[in-house]
mmCIF file of C-alpha atoms and ligand atoms in Angstrom:
data_model
loop_
_atom_site.group_PDB
_atom_site.id
_atom_site.type_symbol
_atom_site.label_atom_id
_atom_site.label_comp_id
_atom_site.label_asym_id
_atom_site.label_seq_id
_atom_site.Cartn_x
_atom_site.Cartn_y
_atom_site.Cartn_z
ATOM 1 C CA MET A 1 147.864 78.570 132.767
ATOM 2 C CA LEU A 2 146.394 79.222 129.317
ATOM 3 C CA PHE A 3 143.881 76.696 128.175
ATOM 4 C CA LYS A 4 143.866 75.336 124.691
ATOM 5 C CA LYS A 5 141.053 77.546 123.555
ATOM 6 C CA GLU A 6 142.507 80.673 124.940
ATOM 7 C CA ILE A 7 145.626 80.042 123.160
ATOM 8 C CA LEU A 8 143.882 79.361 119.973
ATOM 9 C CA LEU A 9 141.919 82.666 120.356
ATOM 10 C CA PHE A 10 145.138 84.411 121.510
ATOM 11 C CA LEU A 11 146.983 83.140 118.218
ATOM 12 C CA THR A 12 144.149 84.235 116.098
ATOM 13 C CA CYS A 13 144.192 87.690 117.668
ATOM 14 C CA ALA A 14 147.977 87.845 117.351
ATOM 15 C CA ALA A 15 147.701 86.991 113.634
ATOM 16 C CA GLY A 16 145.496 89.981 113.158
ATOM 17 C CA ALA A 17 147.325 92.217 115.552
ATOM 18 C CA LEU A 18 147.629 95.047 113.126
ATOM 19 C CA GLY A 19 143.869 95.342 113.405
ATOM 20 C CA VAL A 20 142.559 97.738 116.218
ATOM 21 C CA GLN A 21 139.492 95.603 116.403
ATOM 22 C CA HIS A 22 141.646 92.803 117.686
ATOM 23 C CA ARG A 23 143.447 94.709 120.414
ATOM 24 C CA ASN A 24 140.079 95.855 121.708
ATOM 25 C CA ARG A 25 138.945 92.261 121.961
ATOM 26 C CA ALA A 26 141.615 91.634 124.772
ATOM 27 C CA ALA A 27 140.645 94.830 126.597
ATOM 28 C CA THR A 28 136.873 94.277 126.903
ATOM 29 C CA SER A 29 135.528 90.935 128.134
ATOM 30 C CA VAL A 30 131.973 89.784 128.015
ATOM 31 C CA PHE A 31 130.681 86.902 130.055
ATOM 32 C CA LEU A 32 127.645 85.335 128.872
ATOM 33 C CA LEU A 33 126.136 83.070 131.813
ATOM 34 C CA ALA A 34 124.258 79.884 130.655
ATOM 35 C CA GLY A 35 122.600 77.993 133.180
ATOM 36 C CA ASP A 36 119.695 77.016 135.494
ATOM 37 C CA SER A 37 118.235 78.830 138.347
ATOM 38 C CA THR A 38 121.385 78.345 140.489
ATOM 39 C CA THR A 39 122.909 80.802 137.973
ATOM 40 C CA ALA A 40 119.714 82.925 137.314
ATOM 41 C CA THR A 41 118.635 86.403 138.667
ATOM 42 C CA GLN A 42 116.956 86.427 142.114
ATOM 43 C CA SER A 43 113.140 86.080 141.664
ATOM 44 C CA ALA A 44 110.203 84.306 143.352
ATOM 45 C CA ASN A 45 111.482 80.771 142.907
ATOM 46 C CA GLY A 46 114.936 81.256 141.599
ATOM 47 C CA GLY A 47 118.348 82.804 142.190
ATOM 48 C CA GLY A 48 121.921 81.970 141.718
ATOM 49 C CA TRP A 49 125.464 83.182 141.646
ATOM 50 C CA GLY A 50 125.005 85.136 138.232
ATOM 51 C CA ASP A 51 123.843 88.590 139.399
ATOM 52 C CA GLY A 52 126.451 88.727 142.249
ATOM 53 C CA PHE A 53 129.124 87.975 139.621
ATOM 54 C CA LYS A 54 127.708 90.563 137.174
ATOM 55 C CA ASN A 55 127.159 93.355 139.753
ATOM 56 C CA PHE A 56 130.666 93.185 141.535
ATOM 57 C CA THR A 57 133.242 91.246 139.985
ATOM 58 C CA LEU A 58 134.280 92.966 136.729
ATOM 59 C CA THR A 59 135.919 96.193 135.854
ATOM 60 C CA SER A 60 134.189 98.368 133.382
ATOM 61 C CA PRO A 61 133.810 98.246 130.393
ATOM 62 C CA SER A 62 133.910 94.526 130.867
ATOM 63 C CA PHE A 63 130.432 93.092 131.664
ATOM 64 C CA ALA A 64 128.245 90.059 132.080
ATOM 65 C CA VAL A 65 124.751 88.963 130.983
ATOM 66 C CA ASN A 66 122.880 86.475 133.036
ATOM 67 C CA TYR A 67 121.069 83.941 130.935
ATOM 68 C CA GLY A 68 120.251 81.532 133.845
ATOM 69 C CA HIS A 69 116.638 79.998 133.346
ATOM 70 C CA ASN A 70 114.794 78.574 136.360
ATOM 71 C CA GLY A 71 114.285 74.882 135.827
ATOM 72 C CA ALA A 72 116.504 74.600 132.708
ATOM 73 C CA THR A 73 118.345 71.335 131.726
ATOM 74 C CA THR A 74 120.946 71.214 129.043
ATOM 75 C CA SER A 75 118.160 70.022 126.665
ATOM 76 C CA SER A 76 115.492 72.485 127.629
ATOM 77 C CA PHE A 77 118.041 75.325 127.446
ATOM 78 C CA ILE A 78 118.943 74.322 123.906
ATOM 79 C CA GLU A 79 115.417 73.528 122.777
ATOM 80 C CA GLY A 80 113.637 76.442 124.370
ATOM 81 C CA GLY A 81 115.643 78.972 122.593
ATOM 82 C CA ASP A 82 117.874 80.313 125.260
ATOM 83 C CA TRP A 83 121.057 78.741 123.749
ATOM 84 C CA ALA A 84 120.318 80.517 120.231
ATOM 85 C CA THR A 85 120.068 83.749 122.053
ATOM 86 C CA VAL A 86 123.372 83.214 123.795
ATOM 87 C CA LEU A 87 125.190 82.133 120.692
ATOM 88 C CA SER A 88 123.816 85.176 118.637
ATOM 89 C CA ASN A 89 124.824 87.557 121.320
ATOM 90 C CA ALA A 90 128.369 85.763 121.438
ATOM 91 C CA SER A 91 128.695 86.249 117.736
ATOM 92 C CA GLN A 92 127.687 89.891 117.819
ATOM 93 C CA TYR A 93 130.111 90.761 120.927
ATOM 94 C CA SER A 94 132.940 88.681 119.541
ATOM 95 C CA THR A 95 133.499 91.157 116.811
ATOM 96 C CA THR A 96 134.977 93.604 119.255
ATOM 97 C CA LYS A 97 135.352 91.738 122.499
ATOM 98 C CA THR A 98 136.503 88.719 124.199
ATOM 99 C CA VAL A 99 133.543 86.674 124.829
ATOM 100 C CA TYR A 100 133.302 83.747 127.530
ATOM 101 C CA VAL A 101 130.375 81.749 128.001
ATOM 102 C CA THR A 102 129.922 79.955 131.359
ATOM 103 C CA ILE A 103 128.082 76.705 131.093
ATOM 104 C CA GLN A 104 126.646 75.501 134.445
ATOM 105 C CA PHE A 105 123.824 72.751 134.424
ATOM 106 C CA GLY A 106 123.020 69.610 136.576
ATOM 107 C CA HIS A 107 120.600 70.466 139.214
ATOM 108 C CA ASN A 108 117.646 69.647 136.823
ATOM 109 C CA ASP A 109 119.381 67.133 134.470
ATOM 110 C CA GLN A 110 120.086 65.142 137.433
ATOM 111 C CA LYS A 111 116.469 64.546 138.063
ATOM 112 C CA LEU A 112 116.038 62.745 134.625
ATOM 113 C CA THR A 113 116.382 59.023 134.108
ATOM 114 C CA ASP A 114 118.817 57.505 131.633
ATOM 115 C CA TYR A 115 120.200 61.058 131.023
ATOM 116 C CA VAL A 116 123.845 61.020 131.787
ATOM 117 C CA GLU A 117 124.884 60.564 127.990
ATOM 118 C CA THR A 118 122.434 63.132 126.868
ATOM 119 C CA TYR A 119 123.974 65.649 129.426
ATOM 120 C CA LYS A 120 127.353 65.045 128.245
ATOM 121 C CA ALA A 121 126.498 65.146 124.568
ATOM 122 C CA ASN A 122 124.691 68.529 125.191
ATOM 123 C CA LEU A 123 127.604 69.828 126.950
ATOM 124 C CA ARG A 124 129.975 68.674 124.080
ATOM 125 C CA ARG A 125 127.551 70.399 121.793
ATOM 126 C CA MET A 126 127.564 73.639 123.782
ATOM 127 C CA ILE A 127 131.389 73.753 123.874
ATOM 128 C CA SER A 128 131.606 73.386 120.154
ATOM 129 C CA ASP A 129 128.892 75.902 119.294
ATOM 130 C CA VAL A 130 130.563 78.575 121.588
ATOM 131 C CA ILE A 131 133.857 77.940 119.748
ATOM 132 C CA ALA A 132 132.015 78.135 116.364
ATOM 133 C CA HIS A 133 130.779 81.572 117.500
ATOM 134 C CA ASN A 134 134.266 82.870 118.305
ATOM 135 C CA ALA A 135 133.911 82.698 122.078
ATOM 136 C CA ILE A 136 135.502 80.843 124.887
ATOM 137 C CA PRO A 137 133.543 78.082 126.593
ATOM 138 C CA ILE A 138 133.889 77.554 130.392
ATOM 139 C CA ILE A 139 132.465 74.521 132.114
ATOM 140 C CA VAL A 140 131.202 75.387 135.592
ATOM 141 C CA THR A 141 130.390 72.290 137.818
ATOM 142 C CA SER A 142 126.970 72.608 139.817
ATOM 143 C CA ILE A 143 127.182 74.675 142.888
ATOM 144 C CA SER A 144 126.234 72.612 145.947
ATOM 145 C CA ARG A 145 122.752 72.726 147.665
ATOM 146 C CA ARG A 146 123.077 73.841 151.340
ATOM 147 C CA ASN A 147 121.725 70.691 153.063
ATOM 148 C CA TYR A 148 123.701 69.448 155.981
ATOM 149 C CA ASN A 149 124.250 66.046 157.659
ATOM 150 C CA SER A 150 124.033 66.105 161.328
ATOM 151 C CA ASP A 151 127.895 65.928 161.590
ATOM 152 C CA GLY A 152 128.134 69.187 159.612
ATOM 153 C CA THR A 153 129.019 67.773 156.310
ATOM 154 C CA ILE A 154 127.194 68.613 153.247
ATOM 155 C CA LYS A 155 124.437 66.154 152.048
ATOM 156 C CA ASP A 156 125.583 66.032 148.372
ATOM 157 C CA LEU A 157 123.782 64.917 145.388
ATOM 158 C CA LEU A 158 125.702 66.392 142.682
ATOM 159 C CA ALA A 159 129.053 64.788 142.673
ATOM 160 C CA ASP A 160 128.556 62.533 139.728
ATOM 161 C CA TRP A 161 127.208 65.500 137.849
ATOM 162 C CA ALA A 162 130.257 67.495 138.557
ATOM 163 C CA GLU A 163 132.453 64.652 137.421
ATOM 164 C CA TYR A 164 130.582 64.196 134.147
ATOM 165 C CA ALA A 165 131.024 67.924 133.392
ATOM 166 C CA ILE A 166 134.647 67.707 134.198
ATOM 167 C CA SER A 167 135.175 64.782 132.145
ATOM 168 C CA VAL A 168 133.504 66.422 129.093
ATOM 169 C CA ALA A 169 135.824 69.636 129.642
ATOM 170 C CA ASN A 170 138.845 67.352 129.851
ATOM 171 C CA GLU A 171 138.109 65.542 126.582
ATOM 172 C CA ASP A 172 139.501 68.509 124.676
ATOM 173 C CA GLY A 173 141.137 70.845 127.185
ATOM 174 C CA THR A 174 138.128 73.113 127.597
ATOM 175 C CA MET A 175 138.553 75.491 130.714
ATOM 176 C CA TYR A 176 136.558 74.549 133.688
ATOM 177 C CA ILE A 177 136.121 75.607 137.276
ATOM 178 C CA ASP A 178 135.030 73.159 140.058
ATOM 179 C CA LEU A 179 132.366 75.256 141.792
ATOM 180 C CA TRP A 180 130.869 72.231 143.171
ATOM 181 C CA LYS A 181 134.062 71.211 145.108
ATOM 182 C CA SER A 182 134.768 74.837 146.304
ATOM 183 C CA SER A 183 131.134 75.475 147.335
ATOM 184 C CA ILE A 184 131.043 72.325 149.427
ATOM 185 C CA GLU A 185 134.405 73.173 151.057
ATOM 186 C CA TYR A 186 133.184 76.630 151.931
ATOM 187 C CA LEU A 187 129.745 75.400 153.213
ATOM 188 C CA GLU A 188 131.377 72.860 155.456
ATOM 189 C CA LYS A 189 133.653 75.467 156.931
ATOM 190 C CA ILE A 190 131.001 78.272 157.613
ATOM 191 C CA GLY A 191 128.513 75.736 159.017
ATOM 192 C CA GLU A 192 124.736 75.604 158.651
ATOM 193 C CA ALA A 193 123.683 78.613 160.607
ATOM 194 C CA ALA A 194 125.800 80.985 158.384
ATOM 195 C CA ALA A 195 124.754 79.014 155.384
ATOM 196 C CA ARG A 196 121.038 79.654 156.146
ATOM 197 C CA LYS A 197 121.529 83.346 155.656
ATOM 198 C CA LEU A 198 122.502 82.846 152.057
ATOM 199 C CA ASP A 199 119.061 81.140 151.179
ATOM 200 C CA LEU A 200 116.670 82.872 148.921
ATOM 201 C CA LYS A 201 114.045 82.388 151.534
ATOM 202 C CA SER A 202 113.305 80.267 154.534
ATOM 203 C CA GLY A 203 113.229 76.484 153.422
ATOM 204 C CA ASP A 204 114.886 77.103 150.112
ATOM 205 C CA SER A 205 118.404 75.643 150.493
ATOM 206 C CA THR A 206 118.957 75.561 146.789
ATOM 207 C CA HIS A 207 118.623 79.125 145.625
ATOM 208 C CA LEU A 208 120.605 82.091 146.785
ATOM 209 C CA SER A 209 119.671 85.495 148.380
ATOM 210 C CA VAL A 210 121.275 88.739 147.073
ATOM 211 C CA ASN A 211 123.985 88.285 149.732
ATOM 212 C CA GLY A 212 124.347 84.542 148.746
ATOM 213 C CA SER A 213 124.672 85.703 145.153
ATOM 214 C CA ILE A 214 127.373 88.000 146.094
ATOM 215 C CA VAL A 215 129.397 85.414 147.927
ATOM 216 C CA PHE A 216 129.233 82.807 145.243
ATOM 217 C CA GLY A 217 129.520 85.353 142.487
ATOM 218 C CA ARG A 218 133.024 86.172 144.099
ATOM 219 C CA MET A 219 133.848 82.536 144.300
ATOM 220 C CA VAL A 220 133.184 82.000 140.781
ATOM 221 C CA MET A 221 135.462 84.915 139.875
ATOM 222 C CA ASP A 222 138.130 83.854 142.156
ATOM 223 C CA LEU A 223 138.137 80.384 140.530
ATOM 224 C CA LEU A 224 138.230 81.909 137.221
ATOM 225 C CA SER A 225 140.947 84.180 137.999
ATOM 226 C CA GLU A 226 143.194 81.337 139.293
ATOM 227 C CA LYS A 227 142.782 79.545 135.922
ATOM 228 C CA SER A 228 143.039 82.435 133.634
ATOM 229 C CA PRO A 229 145.394 85.370 133.704
ATOM 230 C CA ALA A 230 143.294 87.139 131.154
ATOM 231 C CA ILE A 231 140.245 86.899 133.190
ATOM 232 C CA LYS A 232 142.243 88.139 136.285
ATOM 233 C CA ALA A 233 143.000 91.234 134.381
ATOM 234 C CA VAL A 234 139.363 92.221 133.912
ATOM 235 C CA ALA A 235 138.357 91.311 137.491
ATOM 236 C CA ARG A 236 137.338 93.921 140.027
ATOM 237 C CA PRO A 237 138.901 92.604 143.283
ATOM 238 C CA ASP A 238 137.290 92.367 146.764
ATOM 239 C CA GLU A 239 140.160 91.113 148.804
ATOM 240 C CA LYS A 240 138.400 90.962 152.006
ATOM 241 C CA LEU A 241 135.524 88.777 150.579
ATOM 242 C CA SER A 242 137.992 86.668 148.750
ATOM 243 C CA ALA A 243 140.059 86.054 151.798
ATOM 244 C CA ASP A 244 136.945 85.264 153.826
ATOM 245 C CA ILE A 245 135.836 82.725 151.233
ATOM 246 C CA LYS A 246 139.419 81.091 151.059
ATOM 247 C CA ALA A 247 139.392 80.860 154.959
ATOM 248 C CA GLY A 248 135.799 79.731 155.213
ATOM 249 C CA VAL A 249 134.766 82.824 157.212
ATOM 250 C CA PRO A 250 131.118 83.889 156.801
ATOM 251 C CA SER A 251 130.562 87.329 155.326
ATOM 252 C CA TYR A 252 126.881 87.756 156.093
HETATM 253 C C1 NAG B 1 122.292 93.478 141.020
HETATM 254 O O1 NAG B 1 121.971 94.769 140.620
HETATM 255 C C2 NAG B 1 120.595 94.890 140.412
HETATM 256 C C3 NAG B 1 120.296 96.375 139.771
HETATM 257 O O2 NAG B 1 120.987 97.242 140.694
HETATM 258 C C4 NAG B 1 119.828 94.768 141.681
HETATM 259 O O3 NAG B 1 118.354 94.754 141.506
HETATM 260 C C5 NAG B 1 120.114 93.171 142.035
HETATM 261 O O4 NAG B 1 119.455 93.138 143.351
HETATM 262 C C6 NAG B 1 121.580 92.875 142.373
HETATM 263 N N1 NAG B 1 121.922 91.594 142.669
HETATM 264 C C7 NAG B 1 122.835 91.311 143.435
HETATM 265 C C8 NAG B 1 122.891 89.794 143.576
HETATM 266 O O5 NAG B 1 123.778 91.919 143.600
HETATM 267 C C1 NAG B 2 121.113 89.033 123.293
HETATM 268 O O1 NAG B 2 120.414 88.871 124.406
HETATM 269 C C2 NAG B 2 119.363 89.775 124.885
HETATM 270 C C3 NAG B 2 118.943 89.457 126.276
HETATM 271 O O2 NAG B 2 120.148 89.745 127.066
HETATM 272 C C4 NAG B 2 118.181 89.251 123.975
HETATM 273 O O3 NAG B 2 117.132 90.224 124.392
HETATM 274 C C5 NAG B 2 118.733 89.734 122.571
HETATM 275 O O4 NAG B 2 117.652 89.420 121.562
HETATM 276 C C6 NAG B 2 119.910 88.972 122.238
HETATM 277 N N1 NAG B 2 120.525 89.393 120.978
HETATM 278 C C7 NAG B 2 120.507 88.544 119.887
HETATM 279 C C8 NAG B 2 121.077 89.073 118.733
HETATM 280 O O5 NAG B 2 120.216 87.402 119.983
HETATM 281 C C1 NAG B 3 122.735 91.008 153.671
HETATM 282 O O1 NAG B 3 123.923 91.433 154.199
HETATM 283 C C2 NAG B 3 123.934 92.773 154.835
HETATM 284 C C3 NAG B 3 125.317 93.209 155.283
HETATM 285 O O2 NAG B 3 125.865 92.286 156.209
HETATM 286 C C4 NAG B 3 122.858 92.787 156.076
HETATM 287 O O3 NAG B 3 122.718 93.992 156.424
HETATM 288 C C5 NAG B 3 121.427 92.352 155.402
HETATM 289 O O4 NAG B 3 120.642 92.268 156.517
HETATM 290 C C6 NAG B 3 121.663 91.058 154.626
HETATM 291 N N1 NAG B 3 120.465 90.708 153.988
HETATM 292 C C7 NAG B 3 119.759 89.766 154.377
HETATM 293 C C8 NAG B 3 118.430 89.659 153.563
HETATM 294 O O5 NAG B 3 119.930 88.961 155.045
#
């Protein structure tokens, strides 16, 4: 299924199909990953799916850049300057490449009071900014924390935030993937003992180790590939890992 923004971009490219530049756009894709510590590079107190995605799920010359920022809310990401960096890179890369910007926030936004409307307004702004910089926005719902109830289900706190993000995406047909839902399904299938092996360190059930990043980076790519043939075309497959994730079989 093509999403509205992909179709628009496709038409724009088709209109300029005589230009070599536009044909290259389709061949090379760049993924700019905007988010909090659950997207960010592994560090002392942060680590998300971004680097696993970047290291293992794309075929060269396509690539990803991880802009995940520990502790970020949608507001701090914009006000602190990260967002301007993402957008200026989007503009630069989009002259020769197809640029996607993934937008995943919620873990820190959810800690603020009376913040729901601001969260939604920030996501709307991010979507329109990405489009204005000739790139394709992708809303990603918050990856689940790995806290379990005694019956093996996930103790979830992010359902509402996933729903807000999806509702914003649906307002104007922005592409989205429901990482929240898929991560919970997977975590409930693999169980707590296997989930603990994906933790950044003992006692941290929010952030991901390198192995955890590889699993969830793959999950993100699989979800994107299901939604977008154009993304699937630049993906580097790992059929074993994808099959294990789908079946809920632990890989580490
Ligand atoms: C990604 O690659 C970098 C550079 O090789 C490495 O330091 C990092 O641990 C890798 N991270 C993941 C999640 O694969
Ligand atoms: C692009 O992003 C990098 C970090 O990946 C940053 O250092 C650089 O300043 C950005 N470029 C622009 C033009 O904003
Ligand atoms: C990551 O997975 C590899 C392969 O299964 C394993 O050898 C390694 O010990 C794991 N790393 C950690 C930190 O658990």
